[in-house]
Tab-separated table of C-alpha atoms and ligand atoms in Angstrom:
chain	number	residue	atom	x	y	z
U	140	MET	CA	0.006	-0.036	0.083
U	141	VAL	CA	1.571	3.245	-1.240
U	142	CYS	CA	0.295	6.840	-0.292
U	143	ILE	CA	1.713	9.096	-2.869
U	144	ASP	CA	1.597	12.257	-0.921
U	145	GLY	CA	0.019	15.098	-2.771
U	146	GLY	CA	-0.470	12.710	-5.815
U	147	ASP	CA	-3.306	14.749	-7.722
U	148	PRO	CA	-5.056	12.960	-10.402
U	149	ALA	CA	-3.653	15.445	-12.799
U	150	TYR	CA	0.000	14.204	-12.577
U	151	LEU	CA	-1.451	10.699	-13.563
U	152	ARG	CA	-3.649	12.112	-16.499
U	153	GLN	CA	-0.532	13.699	-17.797
U	154	TYR	CA	1.932	10.859	-17.686
U	155	LEU	CA	-0.564	8.241	-18.677
U	156	ALA	CA	-1.333	10.161	-21.644
U	157	GLU	CA	2.448	10.328	-22.503
U	158	GLY	CA	2.772	6.658	-21.756
U	159	ALA	CA	5.595	7.457	-19.286
U	160	ILE	CA	4.077	5.224	-16.240
U	161	PRO	CA	3.553	1.964	-17.600
U	162	ASN	CA	3.567	-0.022	-14.612
U	163	ILE	CA	0.687	2.256	-13.121
U	164	ALA	CA	-0.835	2.179	-16.470
U	165	ARG	CA	-0.888	-1.959	-16.339
U	166	PHE	CA	-2.426	-1.794	-12.956
U	167	MET	CA	-5.292	0.202	-14.211
U	168	ARG	CA	-5.628	-2.066	-17.136
U	169	GLU	CA	-5.612	-5.376	-15.387
U	170	GLY	CA	-6.728	-4.282	-11.798
U	171	PHE	CA	-8.900	-1.604	-10.417
U	172	SER	CA	-8.979	2.262	-10.547
U	173	VAL	CA	-11.159	5.230	-9.592
U	174	ILE	CA	-10.936	8.592	-8.220
U	175	ALA	CA	-11.910	8.511	-4.639
U	176	GLU	CA	-12.765	11.582	-2.352
U	177	GLY	CA	-10.504	11.923	0.504
U	178	THR	CA	-11.111	13.640	3.776
U	179	VAL	CA	-11.544	17.360	4.139
U	180	PRO	CA	-9.409	19.105	5.222
U	181	SER	CA	-7.224	17.608	2.456
U	182	PHE	CA	-4.049	17.615	4.558
U	183	THR	CA	-1.344	14.766	5.048
U	184	CYS	CA	-2.245	13.657	8.674
U	185	PRO	CA	-5.843	13.578	8.385
U	186	ASN	CA	-5.861	11.334	5.160
U	187	ASN	CA	-3.161	9.311	6.387
U	188	MET	CA	-5.137	8.407	9.597
U	189	SER	CA	-8.272	7.742	7.675
U	190	ILE	CA	-6.205	5.327	5.361
U	191	ILE	CA	-4.745	3.571	8.225
U	192	THR	CA	-7.792	3.341	10.517
U	193	GLY	CA	-10.295	2.881	7.864
U	194	THR	CA	-12.468	5.696	9.560
U	195	PRO	CA	-13.262	9.274	9.025
U	196	ALA	CA	-11.705	12.146	11.057
U	197	SER	CA	-14.755	12.260	13.141
U	198	GLN	CA	-13.620	9.048	14.721
U	199	HIS	CA	-9.800	8.918	14.572
U	200	GLY	CA	-9.635	12.712	15.751
U	201	ILE	CA	-6.953	13.844	13.573
U	202	SER	CA	-8.455	16.706	11.553
U	203	GLY	CA	-5.225	18.771	10.698
U	204	ASN	CA	-1.709	18.977	11.487
U	205	TYR	CA	-2.566	21.727	14.369
U	206	TYR	CA	-5.590	22.778	16.399
U	207	LEU	CA	-6.097	25.338	19.102
U	208	ASP	CA	-6.571	23.869	22.656
U	209	VAL	CA	-9.211	26.523	24.062
U	210	LYS	CA	-8.378	25.912	27.506
U	211	THR	CA	-4.923	27.069	27.160
U	212	GLY	CA	-4.776	29.106	24.179
U	213	GLU	CA	-1.869	27.211	22.725
U	214	ALA	CA	-1.785	25.625	19.182
U	215	VAL	CA	-1.351	22.116	19.617
U	216	VAL	CA	0.517	19.762	17.185
U	217	MET	CA	-1.689	17.040	16.201
U	218	THR	CA	0.919	14.213	15.270
U	219	GLY	CA	1.154	12.611	18.658
U	220	PRO	CA	-0.067	8.921	18.704
U	221	GLU	CA	-2.061	9.809	22.034
U	222	LEU	CA	-4.316	12.306	19.907
U	223	LEU	CA	-5.192	9.333	17.421
U	224	ARG	CA	-8.368	7.679	18.507
U	225	GLY	CA	-8.962	4.028	18.031
U	226	ASP	CA	-6.670	1.147	16.554
U	227	THR	CA	-5.154	1.163	13.207
U	228	ILE	CA	-5.319	-1.551	10.775
U	229	LEU	CA	-1.547	-1.897	10.986
U	230	ALA	CA	-1.570	-2.795	14.619
U	231	ARG	CA	-4.779	-4.917	14.101
U	232	PHE	CA	-2.887	-6.956	11.346
U	233	ALA	CA	0.199	-7.423	13.788
U	234	ASP	CA	-1.741	-8.397	16.544
U	235	ALA	CA	-3.423	-11.161	14.524
U	236	GLY	CA	-0.076	-12.386	13.453
U	237	ALA	CA	1.013	-10.664	10.412
U	238	LYS	CA	4.177	-9.148	9.857
U	239	VAL	CA	3.701	-5.391	9.165
U	240	VAL	CA	6.178	-2.795	7.737
U	241	SER	CA	5.385	1.119	7.958
U	242	ILE	CA	7.777	3.464	6.306
U	243	THR	CA	7.182	7.138	6.080
U	244	ALA	CA	9.144	10.072	4.609
U	245	LYS	CA	8.612	12.663	7.382
U	246	ASP	CA	9.183	11.494	11.034
U	247	LYS	CA	6.295	13.456	12.154
U	248	LEU	CA	3.903	10.911	10.818
U	249	ARG	CA	5.818	7.880	11.977
U	250	LYS	CA	4.666	7.619	15.485
U	251	GLN	CA	0.941	8.048	14.644
U	252	LEU	CA	1.545	5.396	11.786
U	253	GLY	CA	3.272	3.149	14.473
U	254	LYS	CA	0.640	3.568	17.048
U	255	GLY	CA	0.179	0.246	19.110
U	256	LEU	CA	2.549	-1.516	16.548
U	257	GLU	CA	4.708	-3.817	18.531
U	258	VAL	CA	8.339	-3.397	16.745
U	259	SER	CA	9.792	-5.997	18.979
U	260	ARG	CA	8.042	-8.783	17.312
U	261	GLY	CA	9.515	-8.460	13.811
U	262	ASN	CA	7.378	-5.481	12.726
U	263	VAL	CA	9.090	-2.313	11.396
U	264	SER	CA	8.287	1.450	11.713
U	265	PHE	CA	10.640	4.105	10.650
U	266	SER	CA	10.831	7.358	8.654
U	267	SER	CA	13.512	8.039	5.732
U	268	GLU	CA	14.010	11.481	7.804
U	269	HIS	CA	15.553	9.734	10.540
U	270	ALA	CA	16.852	6.627	8.442
U	271	SER	CA	20.482	7.091	9.956
U	272	ARG	CA	19.234	6.994	13.438
U	273	CYS	CA	17.233	3.699	13.515
U	274	THR	CA	17.421	1.353	16.443
U	275	PHE	CA	16.022	-2.187	16.766
U	276	ALA	CA	14.334	-1.020	19.994
U	277	GLU	CA	12.576	2.154	18.358
U	278	ASN	CA	11.869	0.807	14.874
U	279	GLY	CA	12.579	-2.875	14.642
U	280	VAL	CA	15.241	-2.407	12.198
U	281	ASP	CA	18.781	-0.778	12.224
U	282	ASN	CA	21.556	0.034	9.666
U	283	VAL	CA	18.719	1.191	7.232
U	284	ILE	CA	21.137	3.283	5.238
U	285	ASP	CA	23.100	0.185	4.328
U	286	LEU	CA	19.969	-1.735	3.680
U	287	VAL	CA	18.613	0.505	1.294
U	288	GLY	CA	22.149	1.499	-0.219
U	289	MET	CA	21.035	5.078	-0.443
U	290	PRO	CA	22.614	8.243	1.417
U	291	GLN	CA	20.690	9.955	3.914
U	292	PRO	CA	18.172	11.890	1.895
U	293	ASP	CA	17.469	15.704	2.348
U	294	MET	CA	14.094	16.833	3.731
U	295	TYR	CA	13.602	19.053	0.696
U	296	SER	CA	14.209	16.277	-2.003
U	297	MET	CA	12.324	13.585	-4.211
U	298	GLU	CA	15.014	11.157	-2.742
U	299	LEU	CA	13.176	11.434	0.684
U	300	SER	CA	10.177	9.540	-1.017
U	301	LEU	CA	12.224	7.490	-3.211
U	302	PHE	CA	14.024	6.086	-0.148
U	303	VAL	CA	10.658	5.136	1.420
U	304	LEU	CA	9.986	2.910	-1.706
U	305	GLU	CA	13.664	1.504	-2.024
U	306	ALA	CA	13.609	0.548	1.757
U	307	GLY	CA	10.143	-1.119	1.029
U	308	ILE	CA	11.471	-3.170	-1.710
U	309	ARG	CA	14.470	-4.308	0.244
U	310	LEU	CA	12.274	-5.448	3.165
U	311	LEU	CA	10.036	-7.140	0.665
U	312	GLU	CA	12.770	-8.953	-0.745
U	313	GLN	CA	14.470	-10.069	2.501
U	314	ARG	CA	11.631	-10.306	5.156
U	315	ARG	CA	8.308	-10.832	2.969
U	316	PRO	CA	6.086	-8.792	5.209
U	317	ASP	CA	2.298	-9.533	4.905
U	318	LEU	CA	1.332	-5.721	4.890
U	319	LEU	CA	3.686	-2.928	3.852
U	320	TYR	CA	2.533	0.707	4.074
U	321	LEU	CA	4.661	3.168	2.348
U	322	SER	CA	3.812	6.879	2.743
U	323	LEU	CA	5.891	9.431	0.633
U	324	THR	CA	6.023	13.259	0.830
U	325	ASP	CA	4.703	15.868	-1.313
U	326	TRP	CA	7.702	18.046	-1.972
U	327	VAL	CA	7.555	17.515	-5.610
U	328	GLN	CA	3.892	18.178	-6.048
U	329	HIS	CA	4.234	21.444	-4.010
U	330	LYS	CA	7.269	22.531	-6.449
U	331	TYR	CA	6.501	21.141	-9.712
U	332	ALA	CA	3.209	21.091	-11.946
U	333	PRO	CA	2.621	17.920	-13.996
U	334	HIS	CA	4.212	19.176	-17.007
U	335	GLU	CA	7.521	20.074	-15.476
U	336	PRO	CA	10.305	17.662	-16.224
U	337	GLU	CA	11.189	17.112	-12.304
U	338	ALA	CA	7.791	15.897	-11.922
U	339	ARG	CA	7.676	13.748	-14.673
U	340	ARG	CA	11.097	12.177	-13.521
U	341	PHE	CA	9.704	11.644	-10.032
U	342	TYR	CA	6.712	9.981	-11.235
U	343	GLN	CA	8.881	7.582	-13.640
U	344	GLU	CA	11.170	6.790	-10.679
U	345	ILE	CA	8.219	5.816	-8.544
U	346	ASP	CA	6.417	4.053	-11.336
U	347	ARG	CA	9.556	1.777	-11.741
U	348	ARG	CA	9.619	1.175	-7.981
U	349	PHE	CA	5.771	0.096	-8.070
U	350	GLY	CA	6.440	-2.487	-10.987
U	351	ARG	CA	9.455	-3.822	-8.711
U	352	LEU	CA	6.855	-4.336	-5.733
U	353	ALA	CA	4.431	-6.068	-8.081
U	354	GLU	CA	7.187	-8.176	-9.686
U	355	LEU	CA	8.084	-9.336	-6.014
U	356	GLY	CA	4.590	-10.745	-5.867
U	357	ALA	CA	3.021	-7.908	-3.818
U	358	LEU	CA	-0.558	-6.664	-4.683
U	359	VAL	CA	0.042	-3.095	-5.027
U	360	ALA	CA	-2.538	-0.437	-3.964
U	361	LEU	CA	-1.853	3.148	-4.796
U	362	THR	CA	-3.708	6.229	-3.281
U	363	ALA	CA	-3.002	9.687	-2.157
U	364	ASP	CA	-3.538	11.735	0.931
U	365	HIS	CA	-4.709	14.675	-0.973
U	366	GLY	CA	-4.354	16.468	-4.456
U	367	MET	CA	-2.414	19.773	-5.330
U	368	ASN	CA	-3.577	23.010	-7.183
U	369	ASP	CA	-1.612	25.915	-8.569
U	370	LYS	CA	-2.736	29.069	-6.561
U	371	SER	CA	-0.877	31.765	-8.201
U	372	ASP	CA	-1.739	34.585	-10.531
U	373	ALA	CA	-0.781	35.146	-14.069
U	374	ALA	CA	2.178	37.109	-12.801
U	375	GLY	CA	3.320	34.162	-10.357
U	376	ARG	CA	2.240	35.941	-7.238
U	377	PRO	CA	0.341	33.585	-4.828
U	378	ASN	CA	-3.431	34.298	-4.417
U	379	VAL	CA	-3.586	34.420	-0.778
U	380	ILE	CA	-6.396	35.958	1.382
U	381	TRP	CA	-4.815	37.273	4.693
U	382	LEU	CA	-7.587	36.307	6.918
U	383	GLN	CA	-6.237	36.993	10.232
U	384	ASP	CA	-5.655	40.702	8.973
U	385	ILE	CA	-8.990	40.980	7.504
U	386	LEU	CA	-10.384	39.876	10.632
U	387	ASP	CA	-8.330	42.164	12.800
U	388	ALA	CA	-9.373	45.048	10.661
U	389	ARG	CA	-12.979	44.427	11.271
U	390	PHE	CA	-13.081	43.282	14.885
U	391	GLY	CA	-9.768	44.459	16.431
U	392	LYS	CA	-6.689	42.363	17.577
U	393	GLY	CA	-7.216	39.456	19.828
U	394	ASP	CA	-10.904	38.774	18.937
U	395	THR	CA	-10.327	36.091	16.615
U	396	ARG	CA	-7.753	33.525	16.172
U	397	VAL	CA	-6.906	32.064	12.580
U	398	ILE	CA	-5.209	28.639	12.762
U	399	CYS	CA	-3.735	27.167	9.384
U	400	PRO	CA	-3.652	23.496	9.992
U	401	ILE	CA	-1.222	22.799	7.266
U	402	THR	CA	1.414	24.114	9.371
U	403	ASP	CA	4.413	21.638	10.337
U	404	ALA	CA	8.028	21.943	10.825
U	405	PHE	CA	8.791	21.819	7.215
U	406	VAL	CA	7.049	24.874	5.369
U	407	ALA	CA	9.453	26.294	3.196
U	408	HIS	CA	7.867	24.870	-0.112
U	409	HIS	CA	4.237	26.264	0.743
U	410	GLY	CA	4.587	28.925	3.383
U	411	ALA	CA	2.079	27.235	5.566
U	412	LEU	CA	-0.704	28.310	3.223
U	413	GLY	CA	-3.412	25.904	2.473
U	414	GLY	CA	-6.962	25.978	1.207
U	415	PHE	CA	-8.485	25.316	4.652
U	416	VAL	CA	-8.380	27.352	7.896
U	417	ARG	CA	-10.022	27.425	11.055
U	418	VAL	CA	-11.160	30.665	13.180
U	419	TRP	CA	-11.549	30.669	16.863
U	420	CYS	CA	-13.702	33.278	18.294
U	421	GLN	CA	-11.979	34.664	21.678
U	422	GLY	CA	-13.425	37.909	22.313
U	423	ARG	CA	-16.591	39.904	21.556
U	424	ALA	CA	-16.951	38.663	17.694
U	425	ARG	CA	-19.549	36.040	17.403
U	426	PRO	CA	-19.126	33.358	15.017
U	427	GLU	CA	-22.407	34.612	12.850
U	428	GLU	CA	-20.639	37.933	12.807
U	429	VAL	CA	-17.138	36.471	11.718
U	430	MET	CA	-19.066	34.458	9.007
U	431	ALA	CA	-20.788	37.522	7.582
U	432	ALA	CA	-17.401	39.254	7.329
U	433	ILE	CA	-15.898	36.534	5.439
U	434	HIS	CA	-18.815	35.859	2.974
U	435	GLY	CA	-18.238	37.343	-0.273
U	436	ILE	CA	-14.604	37.610	-0.099
U	437	PRO	CA	-13.283	36.622	-3.558
U	438	GLY	CA	-11.726	33.254	-3.469
U	439	ILE	CA	-13.805	31.661	-0.508
U	440	GLU	CA	-15.526	28.694	-1.419
U	441	SER	CA	-17.375	28.064	1.838
U	442	VAL	CA	-17.824	29.452	5.326
U	443	LEU	CA	-19.203	27.041	7.893
U	444	ASP	CA	-20.085	27.220	11.407
U	445	LYS	CA	-18.696	24.386	13.515
U	446	ALA	CA	-21.658	22.155	13.585
U	447	THR	CA	-22.162	22.243	9.794
U	448	ALA	CA	-18.476	21.732	9.200
U	449	CYS	CA	-18.538	18.727	11.437
U	450	ARG	CA	-21.693	17.263	9.695
U	451	VAL	CA	-20.605	18.062	6.143
U	452	HIS	CA	-16.874	17.028	6.397
U	453	ASP	CA	-17.261	14.326	9.258
U	454	LEU	CA	-15.033	16.064	11.779
U	455	PRO	CA	-14.330	15.869	15.532
U	456	ALA	CA	-16.435	18.590	17.307
U	457	ASP	CA	-14.238	18.656	20.385
U	458	ARG	CA	-11.137	19.780	17.825
U	459	GLU	CA	-13.086	22.262	15.718
U	460	ALA	CA	-13.081	25.808	15.539
U	461	ASP	CA	-16.184	28.302	15.689
U	462	VAL	CA	-15.862	28.751	12.083
U	463	VAL	CA	-14.342	26.842	9.017
U	464	VAL	CA	-13.202	28.738	6.003
U	465	ILE	CA	-12.455	27.069	2.738
U	466	SER	CA	-11.054	28.420	-0.322
U	467	THR	CA	-11.463	27.715	-4.039
U	468	ALA	CA	-9.199	25.689	-6.234
U	469	GLU	CA	-7.144	28.871	-7.422
U	470	THR	CA	-6.869	30.664	-3.865
U	471	CYS	CA	-5.171	29.838	-0.612
U	472	ILE	CA	-5.738	31.307	2.872
U	473	GLY	CA	-3.242	32.673	5.304
U	474	ALA	CA	-3.234	34.147	8.713
U	475	SER	CA	-1.349	37.560	8.964
U	476	GLN	CA	0.882	38.298	6.054
U	477	ALA	CA	3.629	39.254	8.490
U	478	GLN	CA	3.799	35.693	9.830
U	479	HIS	CA	4.099	33.640	6.632
U	480	ASP	CA	7.633	33.385	5.301
U	481	LEU	CA	7.180	32.962	1.430
U	482	SER	CA	10.903	33.206	0.588
U	483	GLY	CA	11.301	29.405	0.514
U	484	LEU	CA	9.233	29.449	-2.677
U	485	GLU	CA	12.331	30.624	-4.503
U	486	GLY	CA	10.639	31.985	-7.490
U	487	HIS	CA	8.242	28.923	-7.937
U	488	ARG	CA	4.600	29.349	-8.215
U	489	LEU	CA	2.646	28.520	-5.093
U	490	ARG	CA	1.152	24.968	-5.227
U	491	THR	CA	-0.784	23.727	-2.204
U	492	HIS	CA	-3.900	22.044	-0.892
U	493	GLY	CA	-6.439	21.729	1.947
U	494	GLY	CA	-9.748	22.392	0.395
U	495	VAL	CA	-12.443	20.461	-1.167
U	496	SER	CA	-10.767	21.023	-4.549
U	497	GLU	CA	-7.862	18.909	-3.364
U	498	ALA	CA	-9.668	16.092	-1.621
U	499	ARG	CA	-9.778	14.042	-4.911
U	500	VAL	CA	-7.377	11.300	-5.135
U	501	PRO	CA	-6.466	8.384	-7.213
U	502	PHE	CA	-7.372	4.789	-5.963
U	503	ILE	CA	-5.571	1.772	-8.076
U	504	LEU	CA	-5.125	-1.766	-7.283
U	505	SER	CA	-2.711	-3.786	-9.384
U	506	ALA	CA	-5.291	-6.767	-9.171
U	507	PRO	CA	-9.327	-6.834	-10.025
U	508	LEU	CA	-11.584	-6.621	-7.267
U	509	ASN	CA	-13.566	-9.704	-6.036
U	510	ASP	CA	-17.182	-9.730	-6.135
U	511	GLU	CA	-17.607	-8.476	-2.612
U	512	TYR	CA	-15.502	-5.598	-3.064
U	513	ARG	CA	-16.911	-4.964	-6.582
U	514	LEU	CA	-20.458	-4.443	-4.873
U	515	LYS	CA	-18.575	-2.013	-2.201
U	516	ALA	CA	-17.182	-0.190	-5.199
U	517	GLY	CA	-20.347	0.250	-6.740
U	518	ALA	CA	-21.985	1.483	-3.568
U	519	ALA	CA	-21.907	5.183	-2.816
U	520	THR	CA	-19.064	4.786	-0.265
U	521	LEU	CA	-16.130	5.242	-2.773
U	522	LYS	CA	-17.994	8.114	-4.451
U	523	SER	CA	-15.976	7.113	-7.641
U	524	TYR	CA	-15.476	8.803	-10.814
U	525	GLN	CA	-14.392	6.744	-13.805
U	526	ILE	CA	-12.297	9.380	-15.357
U	527	PHE	CA	-9.314	7.412	-16.130
U	528	ASP	CA	-10.984	5.319	-18.816
U	529	TYR	CA	-9.121	6.613	-21.645
U	530	ALA	CA	-5.914	5.086	-19.845
U	531	LEU	CA	-7.490	1.938	-20.618
U	532	ASN	CA	-9.007	2.305	-24.195
U	533	GLY	CA	-7.262	5.056	-25.402
U	534	THR	CA	-10.492	6.842	-26.282
U	535	GLY	CA	-10.104	9.899	-24.346
U	536	GLU	CA	-11.422	11.245	-20.992
U	537	SER	CA	-14.789	10.271	-20.263
T	1500	ZN	ZN1	0.296	15.273	2.143
């Protein structure tokens, strides 16, 4: 099972049409493929948790990378395993006697993915970010750099993802795990659009490795945690709504608190700008007034009160803000302009995610469904869109 972080269907559409990703094309031809709808907010942590728990965010509790603890007024990082509610499929498989391997690019995800996974019993859980520091006690494997035969990859590189796949291939060759979860990082998709050569090279590299996994006998499942959209104008400037500045001007400083739940420790490639933010009302401003102030701002797709946001997007109420704001595909939302550092974009167009427009993801299996799952796929639960047909019969998009 591979989560292609930021793997927007647009990349597959481009490279399938070019014939650049033959292994994925074969999976789609011989196996199964649809576009599925991921969790909103379309961020990394909520969707990885939905994938490995099989539950919506309302149940697993991880509705972003950050939430505001209203008791302390502190923004809390949501990557701790203690915040994840319920068991993971990985831990349940391991408890039932299966050998499980979980590898992620960024270490922030490792602990949640590894929740309840007993690494002393031959299971493995590590990140390529911390590959050089793996120990048997903590990760169930050591000498990972030697095992993989690649140098420790840089945080901002495509190698951080390729290392995950290479490690998965080595472990599949040597240990034959029953379940392998490989979660990549979206650095490439944040930086490069589908037509850019670096993105094409990345997809060719990962496609080759998917082919190798299948060759080794794995049933390969591919999906993504979220898509990616270009959110810059014709001149290359990011289309940003600085929501905290707008609300401060209207209600005064301190009355509202805008939290950008895309934020993590590595934001250079997107400046912590995404398509989904949360607003807590801390002073006199009431949620209805805040919503009225945001309605009608160009680039805003929806403004929801807490109850509606939880119902529509299946989110945990105890971690939700008073107001949820989602932007259109072409726009992103920030807090105060002064708080966001966009220097890391280095002249690249801003590409990011978080909204409903980035929630559609590919869902591909290297083998066909059995009858039971064919019925499930036909039901509303997968909300599938057969837009990949042309890859199968060459007759164009349908
Ligand atoms: Zn992601």
